Amino acid sequence: MGTPENDLQQLMLRLGERLPPTALRGRIGLEKETLRVRAAGSIAQTPHPAGLGSALTHPYITTDYSEALLELVTPPFDDVRETLGFLQDLQAFAAARVGDEILWATSMPCAVSGEDSIPVAQYGHSNAGRMKTVYRIGLGHRYGRLMQVIAGVHFNYSPQPALWPILADLRGETDDRDFRDRCMMGMIRNLLRFGWLVPYLFGASPAVCNTFLDGRGARLEDFDDDSSYLPLATSLRMGDIGYNNRKEADTGIKANYNSLAEYVDSLRCAITTESPEWARIGVKVNGEYRQLNANILQIENEYYSSVRPKQPLERFEKPTDALESRGIAYVELRSVDVNAQHPLGVDESQLRFLEAFCLTALLIPSAPLSESAMADIDANLLAVAHYGRKPGLMLRCERGPAALQDLGREILTLMRPVAAMLDQGLPGDPYRRSLSEQWGKVEQAALTPSARMLEDMMAREEGFYRYARRLSDQHREAFRSNCPLPREAELVELAQHSLTEQAAMEASDRYDFDSFLQRYFDGSLVGMSGARSFIR
């Protein structure tokens, strides 16, 4: 019986005999969040800038939880350089249209003056826009607003269509939707198993401003009078002061990743089962909505996971219905921190690695995940988030405890034949160079972004705010010096069109808001005119 590396190497050779390297490279998209911050350093209280268009209907520039939390969304491209180029244009376009405000360069937010200083995102007066805002109001009541303004990068990956028939043939299967969905769910399970490696290699949030903690984070240490940190942390964003599902787990929800049908069923149960805890908040109180409903999850996207199966939505379609009817189109990896050392928060080498990481996860075997395996996954992610650079850190795996370094070497060794195949026809071997760079981080934790961030803060005697502000200002000047942009005219036109589209939606609502919500949840709105990306 061959080793996993040899088995994967043989599979890559057989794929390479029948496919060009371009068919093995994935389609890559990014979603990057960044806070708008006032010149004085606090979260912006201004509305979403009109020059950026409508956050409800713009395909590429929207908002996440807060009116101040921009989300820049690229379409998928066949090469990560194109993806980064598009993100570069989006961020430069945004930077030029926020006045004297700054786009914050780190995952963890700036100085926060309590929950009320975080404005909830507004999407206009249409029913679709109101629903998005009420959903966010509900998140604030359930989990608090503070954790909702942590920024991240989502890495969206899908295999090339040409891969599927060849892979199915090599495995003696039929290339149909069931085969593809099984492969994609297998990839998700492997990304969950190995997911701790992402915050180890790319975590960039070991410190935080004390104003964000608001009495939480008892385990953190003082960095200076204004900042707290964990000396060996990689990603406080992925730790227990970040966004997580602990409250959801307490109410009985845990997604099942063993098949697409089980995943859909587990989320449907959560969006249709009332939570006594959330019911105490109230839904509509004195004529004002506090949340969309009192169910365990208001909608599917409330369930936080480091990896999600995704299918683009028809208008007013629920995510579970889209997955059930059309299957998985792509996978969203959500555990990537914004790295302030890079103007875009990510760089090409990182994206090359993540692409090879996803393809490896797709091609290797993937056993079902038991409850104990899911507990191991959660424990490993938390351990690496808090103590990932601790020498000799032990993680949990199916064969028993193992050292992070040893497991990291195993995963990177497994990826070698994948990186080699992806490099074919490319100058400079960018995938293998990235793999070598990550190998160095496994061998020397001091090379990780989290270690370098703390080293920089200590060398300059900067607390978190001054560190993040300095780099935010640097990036702002760099982006503003890059005008005009290749896509500027296109983005101006899109912004104007999105405002027109929002106005048309507001003028064409057929139902009062109560009726609209009822029809949304019973599925009778699907196909009606509405926001392009209604639930994001």
Short mmCIF file of C-alpha atoms in Angstrom, two decimals, residues 33-520:
data_model
loop_
_atom_site.label_atom_id
_atom_site.label_comp_id
_atom_site.label_asym_id
_atom_site.label_seq_id
_atom_site.Cartn_x
_atom_site.Cartn_y
_atom_site.Cartn_z
CA GLU A 33 -13.44 43.33 4.69
CA THR A 34 -12.00 46.65 5.87
CA LEU A 35 -13.29 49.21 8.36
CA ARG A 36 -13.73 52.84 7.48
CA VAL A 37 -12.07 54.82 10.27
CA ARG A 38 -12.26 58.53 11.05
CA ALA A 39 -9.12 60.63 10.99
CA ALA A 40 -9.26 60.74 14.79
CA GLY A 41 -9.06 56.94 14.89
CA SER A 42 -12.57 55.79 15.77
CA ILE A 43 -15.05 53.88 13.62
CA ALA A 44 -16.65 56.06 10.94
CA GLN A 45 -20.24 57.12 11.66
CA THR A 46 -20.91 58.35 8.13
CA PRO A 47 -23.21 56.56 5.67
CA HIS A 48 -21.77 54.27 3.01
CA PRO A 49 -20.20 56.74 0.54
CA ALA A 50 -22.47 57.45 -2.43
CA GLY A 51 -19.43 57.34 -4.70
CA LEU A 52 -19.13 53.62 -3.96
CA GLY A 53 -22.69 52.95 -5.09
CA SER A 54 -25.38 50.98 -3.32
CA ALA A 55 -24.23 48.43 -0.75
CA LEU A 56 -27.43 46.50 -1.53
CA THR A 57 -27.03 46.07 -5.28
CA HIS A 58 -23.36 46.69 -6.19
CA PRO A 59 -21.80 43.39 -7.31
CA TYR A 60 -18.32 44.15 -5.95
CA ILE A 61 -18.53 46.81 -3.19
CA THR A 62 -20.87 46.22 -0.29
CA THR A 63 -20.88 46.24 3.51
CA ASP A 64 -20.75 43.46 6.07
CA TYR A 65 -22.23 43.88 9.57
CA SER A 66 -21.55 47.56 10.04
CA GLU A 67 -22.22 50.54 7.82
CA ALA A 68 -18.49 51.25 8.30
CA LEU A 69 -17.29 47.73 7.41
CA LEU A 70 -16.65 47.66 3.67
CA GLU A 71 -16.60 44.35 1.85
CA LEU A 72 -14.73 44.23 -1.45
CA VAL A 73 -15.71 41.25 -3.60
CA THR A 74 -13.85 40.07 -6.69
CA PRO A 75 -15.30 37.76 -9.30
CA PRO A 76 -13.43 34.46 -9.75
CA PHE A 77 -10.40 34.41 -12.03
CA ASP A 78 -8.24 31.64 -13.46
CA ASP A 79 -5.06 33.20 -12.07
CA VAL A 80 -4.51 34.70 -8.63
CA ARG A 81 -2.66 37.66 -10.15
CA GLU A 82 -5.87 38.68 -11.92
CA THR A 83 -7.79 38.27 -8.66
CA LEU A 84 -5.31 40.47 -6.82
CA GLY A 85 -5.37 43.03 -9.63
CA PHE A 86 -9.13 43.33 -9.37
CA LEU A 87 -8.95 43.66 -5.58
CA GLN A 88 -6.24 46.31 -6.00
CA ASP A 89 -8.57 48.35 -8.22
CA LEU A 90 -11.50 47.96 -5.82
CA GLN A 91 -9.48 49.06 -2.81
CA ALA A 92 -7.89 52.00 -4.62
CA PHE A 93 -11.32 53.04 -5.92
CA ALA A 94 -12.72 52.89 -2.38
CA ALA A 95 -9.75 54.69 -0.82
CA ALA A 96 -10.28 57.60 -3.20
CA ARG A 97 -13.95 57.94 -2.25
CA VAL A 98 -14.00 57.90 1.54
CA GLY A 99 -12.90 61.50 2.05
CA ASP A 100 -10.50 61.91 4.95
CA GLU A 101 -11.40 58.50 6.35
CA ILE A 102 -8.92 55.62 6.41
CA LEU A 103 -9.36 51.99 5.40
CA TRP A 104 -8.13 50.06 8.44
CA ALA A 105 -5.27 47.66 7.67
CA THR A 106 -5.80 44.96 10.33
CA SER A 107 -8.41 42.34 11.15
CA MET A 108 -8.93 43.61 14.69
CA PRO A 109 -10.73 46.95 14.86
CA CYS A 110 -9.52 50.34 15.96
CA ALA A 111 -10.55 52.28 19.04
CA VAL A 112 -14.15 51.32 19.86
CA SER A 113 -16.35 53.41 22.18
CA GLY A 114 -18.76 50.68 23.18
CA GLU A 115 -21.47 48.86 21.25
CA ASP A 116 -23.32 52.04 20.30
CA SER A 117 -20.27 53.32 18.40
CA ILE A 118 -20.74 50.55 15.83
CA PRO A 119 -23.38 51.59 13.28
CA VAL A 120 -25.43 48.74 11.81
CA ALA A 121 -25.33 48.54 8.00
CA GLN A 122 -28.21 50.23 6.17
CA TYR A 123 -29.49 49.12 2.78
CA GLY A 124 -32.31 51.52 2.02
CA HIS A 125 -36.07 51.28 2.33
CA SER A 126 -36.86 48.26 0.15
CA ASN A 127 -38.03 45.09 1.83
CA ALA A 128 -34.80 43.38 0.78
CA GLY A 129 -32.73 46.18 2.27
CA ARG A 130 -34.72 46.23 5.50
CA MET A 131 -34.35 42.47 5.89
CA LYS A 132 -30.57 42.71 5.65
CA THR A 133 -30.52 45.43 8.31
CA VAL A 134 -32.90 43.61 10.67
CA TYR A 135 -30.76 40.47 10.36
CA ARG A 136 -27.76 42.50 11.52
CA ILE A 137 -29.73 44.07 14.35
CA GLY A 138 -30.54 40.51 15.43
CA LEU A 139 -26.87 39.55 15.37
CA GLY A 140 -26.14 42.48 17.65
CA HIS A 141 -28.80 41.41 20.15
CA ARG A 142 -27.61 37.80 20.09
CA TYR A 143 -23.84 38.12 20.15
CA GLY A 144 -23.08 41.80 20.66
CA ARG A 145 -21.82 44.22 18.03
CA LEU A 146 -18.14 44.19 18.95
CA MET A 147 -17.24 40.85 17.39
CA GLN A 148 -19.12 41.79 14.21
CA VAL A 149 -16.55 44.42 13.20
CA ILE A 150 -13.60 42.04 13.02
CA ALA A 151 -12.39 42.00 9.41
CA GLY A 152 -11.19 39.01 7.44
CA VAL A 153 -10.43 37.73 3.97
CA HIS A 154 -12.53 34.99 2.39
CA PHE A 155 -10.78 32.81 -0.20
CA ASN A 156 -13.24 31.40 -2.73
CA TYR A 157 -12.13 28.31 -4.64
CA SER A 158 -13.69 26.21 -7.37
CA PRO A 159 -12.04 23.60 -9.60
CA GLN A 160 -11.99 24.13 -13.34
CA PRO A 161 -14.95 22.40 -15.07
CA ALA A 162 -12.52 20.40 -17.23
CA LEU A 163 -11.18 18.59 -14.15
CA TRP A 164 -14.41 16.82 -13.26
CA PRO A 165 -14.90 14.33 -16.13
CA ILE A 166 -11.27 13.20 -16.01
CA LEU A 167 -11.27 12.84 -12.22
CA ALA A 168 -14.53 10.88 -12.36
CA ASP A 169 -13.14 8.57 -15.04
CA LEU A 170 -9.95 7.92 -13.07
CA ARG A 171 -12.07 7.00 -10.06
CA GLY A 172 -14.43 4.81 -12.06
CA GLU A 173 -17.41 7.06 -11.42
CA THR A 174 -19.92 9.02 -13.45
CA ASP A 175 -19.36 12.75 -13.75
CA ASP A 176 -22.67 14.00 -12.40
CA ARG A 177 -23.75 16.50 -9.77
CA ASP A 178 -23.73 13.88 -7.04
CA PHE A 179 -20.08 13.03 -7.78
CA ARG A 180 -19.05 16.69 -7.77
CA ASP A 181 -20.92 17.45 -4.55
CA ARG A 182 -19.38 14.42 -2.82
CA CYS A 183 -15.91 15.57 -3.89
CA MET A 184 -16.55 19.14 -2.74
CA MET A 185 -17.87 18.01 0.65
CA GLY A 186 -14.80 15.77 0.97
CA MET A 187 -12.62 18.79 0.28
CA ILE A 188 -14.48 20.76 2.96
CA ARG A 189 -13.93 18.00 5.52
CA ASN A 190 -10.21 17.97 4.76
CA LEU A 191 -10.03 21.76 4.94
CA LEU A 192 -11.65 21.53 8.36
CA ARG A 193 -9.21 18.80 9.48
CA PHE A 194 -6.17 20.73 8.30
CA GLY A 195 -7.73 24.15 8.87
CA TRP A 196 -5.58 25.01 11.89
CA LEU A 197 -2.67 25.39 9.46
CA VAL A 198 -4.20 28.54 7.94
CA PRO A 199 -4.10 30.69 11.11
CA TYR A 200 -0.68 29.27 11.95
CA LEU A 201 0.79 30.28 8.58
CA PHE A 202 -1.23 33.45 7.95
CA GLY A 203 -2.71 34.57 11.27
CA ALA A 204 -1.97 38.26 11.80
CA SER A 205 -3.99 39.22 14.87
CA PRO A 206 -1.99 38.38 18.02
CA ALA A 207 -2.81 41.75 19.64
CA VAL A 208 -5.84 43.96 20.06
CA CYS A 209 -6.86 47.40 21.28
CA ASN A 210 -8.19 47.26 24.85
CA THR A 211 -11.30 49.21 23.85
CA PHE A 212 -12.40 46.20 21.80
CA LEU A 213 -12.28 43.80 24.75
CA ASP A 214 -14.98 45.48 26.87
CA GLY A 215 -14.22 43.25 29.84
CA ARG A 216 -13.56 40.09 27.81
CA GLY A 217 -10.23 38.44 27.11
CA ALA A 218 -9.25 37.63 30.69
CA ARG A 219 -6.50 35.32 29.42
CA LEU A 220 -4.77 38.13 27.50
CA GLU A 221 -1.67 39.91 28.76
CA ASP A 222 -0.92 43.63 28.77
CA PHE A 223 1.22 44.75 25.85
CA ASP A 224 1.10 48.36 26.99
CA ASP A 225 -1.49 50.59 28.64
CA ASP A 226 -3.75 50.50 25.58
CA SER A 227 -3.16 47.05 24.05
CA SER A 228 -3.47 43.40 25.02
CA TYR A 229 -2.00 40.32 23.39
CA LEU A 230 -1.04 36.70 23.75
CA PRO A 231 2.72 36.28 23.23
CA LEU A 232 2.34 33.01 21.30
CA ALA A 233 -0.98 33.74 19.55
CA THR A 234 -1.44 33.66 15.81
CA SER A 235 -5.03 34.85 15.35
CA LEU A 236 -7.15 36.30 18.14
CA ARG A 237 -9.74 36.76 15.41
CA MET A 238 -10.12 32.98 15.24
CA GLY A 239 -9.93 32.62 19.04
CA ASP A 240 -12.57 32.91 21.70
CA ILE A 241 -12.78 36.70 21.59
CA GLY A 242 -13.47 36.52 17.86
CA TYR A 243 -16.58 35.45 16.03
CA ASN A 244 -17.58 31.90 16.83
CA ASN A 245 -20.59 29.66 17.30
CA ARG A 246 -20.32 28.93 21.00
CA LYS A 247 -23.74 30.38 21.71
CA GLU A 248 -25.10 28.51 18.70
CA ALA A 249 -23.51 25.27 19.91
CA ASP A 250 -25.11 25.81 23.32
CA THR A 251 -28.50 25.89 21.61
CA GLY A 252 -27.86 22.63 19.80
CA ILE A 253 -26.66 23.55 16.29
CA LYS A 254 -23.67 21.88 14.71
CA ALA A 255 -23.48 21.57 10.96
CA ASN A 256 -22.99 18.09 9.51
CA TYR A 257 -20.38 17.99 6.74
CA ASN A 258 -20.60 14.29 5.86
CA SER A 259 -22.78 14.91 2.82
CA LEU A 260 -24.43 17.87 1.18
CA ALA A 261 -27.88 16.54 2.12
CA GLU A 262 -26.87 16.22 5.79
CA TYR A 263 -25.34 19.70 5.75
CA VAL A 264 -28.50 21.21 4.27
CA ASP A 265 -30.71 19.31 6.72
CA SER A 266 -28.67 20.40 9.74
CA LEU A 267 -28.90 24.07 8.79
CA ARG A 268 -32.58 23.82 7.87
CA CYS A 269 -33.26 22.42 11.31
CA ALA A 270 -31.52 25.42 12.86
CA ILE A 271 -33.40 28.02 10.77
CA THR A 272 -36.77 26.46 11.61
CA THR A 273 -36.32 25.56 15.31
CA GLU A 274 -37.09 28.21 17.90
CA SER A 275 -34.46 29.00 20.53
CA PRO A 276 -35.85 29.81 23.99
CA GLU A 277 -32.84 32.08 24.56
CA TRP A 278 -33.41 34.10 21.40
CA ALA A 279 -37.17 34.15 22.00
CA ARG A 280 -36.53 36.15 25.18
CA ILE A 281 -35.11 38.96 23.02
CA GLY A 282 -38.43 39.32 21.23
CA VAL A 283 -38.92 39.54 17.47
CA LYS A 284 -41.15 42.57 16.89
CA VAL A 285 -41.36 44.74 19.98
CA ASN A 286 -43.40 47.96 20.01
CA GLY A 287 -43.55 47.83 16.23
CA GLU A 288 -39.76 47.52 15.76
CA TYR A 289 -37.97 44.36 14.67
CA ARG A 290 -35.19 43.17 16.98
CA GLN A 291 -34.40 40.12 14.84
CA LEU A 292 -35.88 38.31 11.85
CA ASN A 293 -37.18 35.47 14.01
CA ALA A 294 -36.37 33.67 17.26
CA ASN A 295 -34.97 30.54 15.63
CA ILE A 296 -31.57 29.07 16.48
CA LEU A 297 -30.34 30.76 13.30
CA GLN A 298 -32.21 33.66 11.72
CA ILE A 299 -30.85 32.60 8.33
CA GLU A 300 -28.19 30.11 7.24
CA ASN A 301 -25.34 32.61 7.11
CA GLU A 302 -25.57 33.18 10.85
CA TYR A 303 -23.85 29.83 11.32
CA TYR A 304 -20.16 30.64 11.51
CA SER A 305 -17.73 28.14 10.07
CA SER A 306 -14.18 28.45 8.80
CA VAL A 307 -15.31 26.72 5.56
CA ARG A 308 -18.64 26.93 3.71
CA PRO A 309 -20.08 25.26 0.60
CA LYS A 310 -21.55 27.96 -1.65
CA GLN A 311 -23.88 28.31 -4.60
CA PRO A 312 -24.73 31.74 -6.07
CA LEU A 313 -28.31 32.64 -5.26
CA GLU A 314 -31.23 33.40 -7.49
CA ARG A 315 -33.13 36.46 -6.31
CA PHE A 316 -34.62 35.90 -2.84
CA GLU A 317 -33.46 32.29 -2.77
CA LYS A 318 -32.34 30.74 0.52
CA PRO A 319 -28.77 29.35 0.58
CA THR A 320 -29.90 25.84 1.57
CA ASP A 321 -32.39 25.77 -1.31
CA ALA A 322 -29.69 26.86 -3.76
CA LEU A 323 -27.33 24.13 -2.55
CA GLU A 324 -30.06 21.49 -2.70
CA SER A 325 -31.25 22.43 -6.18
CA ARG A 326 -27.94 23.17 -7.95
CA GLY A 327 -25.20 21.74 -5.73
CA ILE A 328 -21.91 23.29 -4.64
CA ALA A 329 -20.39 25.83 -7.02
CA TYR A 330 -17.42 26.84 -4.88
CA VAL A 331 -15.97 26.63 -1.40
CA GLU A 332 -15.41 29.66 0.82
CA LEU A 333 -12.40 29.50 3.16
CA ARG A 334 -13.07 32.09 5.86
CA SER A 335 -10.12 31.76 8.26
CA VAL A 336 -7.69 34.19 6.61
CA ASP A 337 -6.68 37.27 8.61
CA VAL A 338 -6.04 40.66 7.05
CA ASN A 339 -2.25 41.05 7.12
CA ALA A 340 -1.37 44.71 7.65
CA GLN A 341 2.11 44.13 6.21
CA HIS A 342 0.52 43.82 2.74
CA PRO A 343 -1.45 46.74 1.27
CA LEU A 344 -4.20 44.37 0.11
CA GLY A 345 -4.11 42.27 3.28
CA VAL A 346 -2.97 39.22 1.29
CA ASP A 347 -0.28 38.58 -1.29
CA GLU A 348 0.29 36.35 -4.32
CA SER A 349 2.42 33.76 -2.52
CA GLN A 350 -0.29 33.24 0.09
CA LEU A 351 -2.99 32.79 -2.54
CA ARG A 352 -0.84 30.31 -4.50
CA PHE A 353 -0.45 28.26 -1.34
CA LEU A 354 -4.16 28.35 -0.51
CA GLU A 355 -5.01 27.24 -4.05
CA ALA A 356 -2.65 24.25 -3.79
CA PHE A 357 -4.00 23.57 -0.29
CA CYS A 358 -7.57 23.42 -1.62
CA LEU A 359 -6.67 21.20 -4.57
CA THR A 360 -4.81 18.82 -2.27
CA ALA A 361 -7.84 18.69 0.04
CA LEU A 362 -10.03 17.91 -2.97
CA LEU A 363 -7.91 15.06 -4.29
CA ILE A 364 -6.95 13.11 -1.16
CA PRO A 365 -9.32 10.69 0.64
CA SER A 366 -11.74 12.25 3.12
CA ALA A 367 -13.41 10.09 5.75
CA PRO A 368 -16.65 11.21 7.43
CA LEU A 369 -16.32 13.44 10.48
CA SER A 370 -17.54 12.02 13.78
CA GLU A 371 -18.60 14.21 16.70
CA SER A 372 -15.24 13.58 18.34
CA ALA A 373 -13.43 14.53 15.13
CA MET A 374 -15.39 17.79 15.00
CA ALA A 375 -14.45 18.43 18.63
CA ASP A 376 -10.79 17.87 17.70
CA ILE A 377 -11.11 20.33 14.81
CA ASP A 378 -12.54 23.02 17.09
CA ALA A 379 -9.93 22.37 19.78
CA ASN A 380 -7.03 22.53 17.31
CA LEU A 381 -8.26 25.77 15.77
CA LEU A 382 -8.57 27.38 19.20
CA ALA A 383 -5.18 26.07 20.38
CA VAL A 384 -3.40 27.42 17.30
CA ALA A 385 -5.26 30.74 17.49
CA HIS A 386 -4.13 31.29 21.08
CA TYR A 387 -0.81 29.42 21.33
CA GLY A 388 0.15 28.44 17.79
CA ARG A 389 3.79 29.51 18.14
CA LYS A 390 4.35 27.63 21.41
CA PRO A 391 7.32 25.25 20.97
CA GLY A 392 6.17 21.64 21.00
CA LEU A 393 2.46 22.52 20.84
CA MET A 394 0.45 19.30 20.62
CA LEU A 395 -2.67 19.00 18.50
CA ARG A 396 -5.40 16.37 18.43
CA CYS A 397 -5.80 14.02 15.49
CA GLU A 398 -7.39 10.64 14.79
CA ARG A 399 -4.26 8.68 15.62
CA GLY A 400 -3.73 10.55 18.90
CA PRO A 401 -1.85 13.70 19.99
CA ALA A 402 0.80 14.95 17.58
CA ALA A 403 3.14 17.94 17.46
CA LEU A 404 2.03 20.87 15.31
CA GLN A 405 5.41 20.91 13.59
CA ASP A 406 5.16 17.23 12.63
CA LEU A 407 1.61 17.60 11.33
CA GLY A 408 2.57 20.72 9.41
CA ARG A 409 5.45 18.92 7.74
CA GLU A 410 3.13 16.04 6.79
CA ILE A 411 0.60 18.36 5.15
CA LEU A 412 3.24 20.34 3.25
CA THR A 413 4.94 17.13 2.11
CA LEU A 414 1.59 15.89 0.83
CA MET A 415 1.20 19.09 -1.18
CA ARG A 416 4.51 18.78 -3.05
CA PRO A 417 3.25 16.87 -6.12
CA VAL A 418 0.27 19.21 -6.38
CA ALA A 419 2.48 22.31 -6.31
CA ALA A 420 4.82 20.75 -8.87
CA MET A 421 1.97 20.05 -11.28
CA LEU A 422 0.47 23.52 -10.84
CA ASP A 423 3.89 25.04 -11.63
CA GLN A 424 4.08 23.43 -15.08
CA GLY A 425 4.35 26.11 -17.73
CA LEU A 426 4.85 28.94 -15.23
CA PRO A 427 8.14 30.81 -14.86
CA GLY A 428 9.74 30.85 -11.44
CA ASP A 429 7.83 27.90 -9.92
CA PRO A 430 5.50 30.17 -7.88
CA TYR A 431 3.58 27.33 -6.21
CA ARG A 432 6.70 25.50 -5.05
CA ARG A 433 8.27 28.76 -3.94
CA SER A 434 5.22 29.48 -1.83
CA LEU A 435 5.28 25.96 -0.41
CA SER A 436 8.94 26.45 0.53
CA GLU A 437 8.07 29.76 2.19
CA GLN A 438 5.39 28.09 4.31
CA TRP A 439 7.76 25.24 5.17
CA GLY A 440 10.10 27.85 6.63
CA LYS A 441 7.30 29.08 8.90
CA VAL A 442 6.61 25.56 10.14
CA GLU A 443 10.29 25.17 10.98
CA GLN A 444 10.67 28.66 12.46
CA ALA A 445 7.62 30.23 14.10
CA ALA A 446 9.45 33.57 14.15
CA LEU A 447 8.80 33.82 10.38
CA THR A 448 5.00 33.81 10.75
CA PRO A 449 3.06 37.07 10.26
CA SER A 450 1.89 37.02 13.88
CA ALA A 451 5.46 36.82 15.17
CA ARG A 452 6.64 39.51 12.79
CA MET A 453 3.80 41.80 13.80
CA LEU A 454 4.69 41.55 17.49
CA GLU A 455 8.38 41.94 16.69
CA ASP A 456 7.62 45.13 14.74
CA MET A 457 5.42 46.50 17.53
CA MET A 458 8.08 45.81 20.15
CA ALA A 459 10.95 47.20 18.08
CA ARG A 460 9.06 50.44 17.44
CA GLU A 461 7.51 50.53 20.92
CA GLU A 462 4.10 50.79 19.28
CA GLY A 463 0.86 49.58 20.80
CA PHE A 464 -1.77 48.00 18.59
CA TYR A 465 -3.47 51.25 17.61
CA ARG A 466 -0.27 53.05 16.59
CA TYR A 467 0.95 50.00 14.67
CA ALA A 468 -2.31 49.59 12.75
CA ARG A 469 -2.67 53.33 12.18
CA ARG A 470 0.84 53.69 10.78
CA LEU A 471 0.33 50.93 8.23
CA SER A 472 -3.21 52.08 7.39
CA ASP A 473 -1.86 55.55 6.61
CA GLN A 474 0.97 54.10 4.50
CA HIS A 475 -1.42 51.98 2.45
CA ARG A 476 -3.83 54.90 2.03
CA GLU A 477 -1.15 57.02 0.44
CA ALA A 478 -0.02 54.15 -1.78
CA PHE A 479 -3.55 53.50 -3.05
CA ARG A 480 -4.31 57.15 -3.65
CA SER A 481 -1.14 57.53 -5.70
CA ASN A 482 -2.24 54.76 -8.05
CA CYS A 483 -4.94 56.77 -9.85
CA PRO A 484 -6.30 56.65 -12.48
CA LEU A 485 -7.23 52.98 -12.26
CA PRO A 486 -7.55 50.59 -15.20
CA ARG A 487 -11.16 49.87 -14.19
CA GLU A 488 -12.10 53.32 -12.92
CA ALA A 489 -14.67 54.13 -15.61
CA GLU A 490 -16.23 50.69 -15.22
CA LEU A 491 -16.45 51.05 -11.44
CA VAL A 492 -17.94 54.55 -11.67
CA GLU A 493 -20.61 53.23 -14.04
CA LEU A 494 -21.32 50.25 -11.77
CA ALA A 495 -21.71 52.52 -8.75
CA GLN A 496 -24.18 54.75 -10.57
CA HIS A 497 -26.13 51.78 -11.92
CA SER A 498 -26.34 50.18 -8.48
CA LEU A 499 -27.92 53.34 -7.04
CA THR A 500 -30.48 53.33 -9.84
CA GLU A 501 -31.16 49.65 -9.22
CA GLN A 502 -31.71 50.24 -5.50
CA ALA A 503 -34.12 53.09 -6.21
CA ALA A 504 -36.07 50.86 -8.60
CA MET A 505 -36.34 48.17 -5.93
CA GLU A 506 -37.62 50.67 -3.40
CA ALA A 507 -40.29 51.82 -5.85
CA SER A 508 -41.48 48.33 -6.77
CA ASP A 509 -42.07 46.49 -3.48
CA ARG A 510 -45.36 44.58 -3.64
CA TYR A 511 -45.79 43.65 0.01
CA ASP A 512 -45.58 45.16 3.45
CA PHE A 513 -42.49 44.05 5.38
CA ASP A 514 -44.27 41.46 7.54
CA SER A 515 -45.73 39.77 4.44
CA PHE A 516 -42.39 39.98 2.67
CA LEU A 517 -40.62 38.12 5.48
CA GLN A 518 -43.29 35.44 5.55
CA ARG A 519 -43.00 34.94 1.79
CA TYR A 520 -39.20 34.92 1.91
#
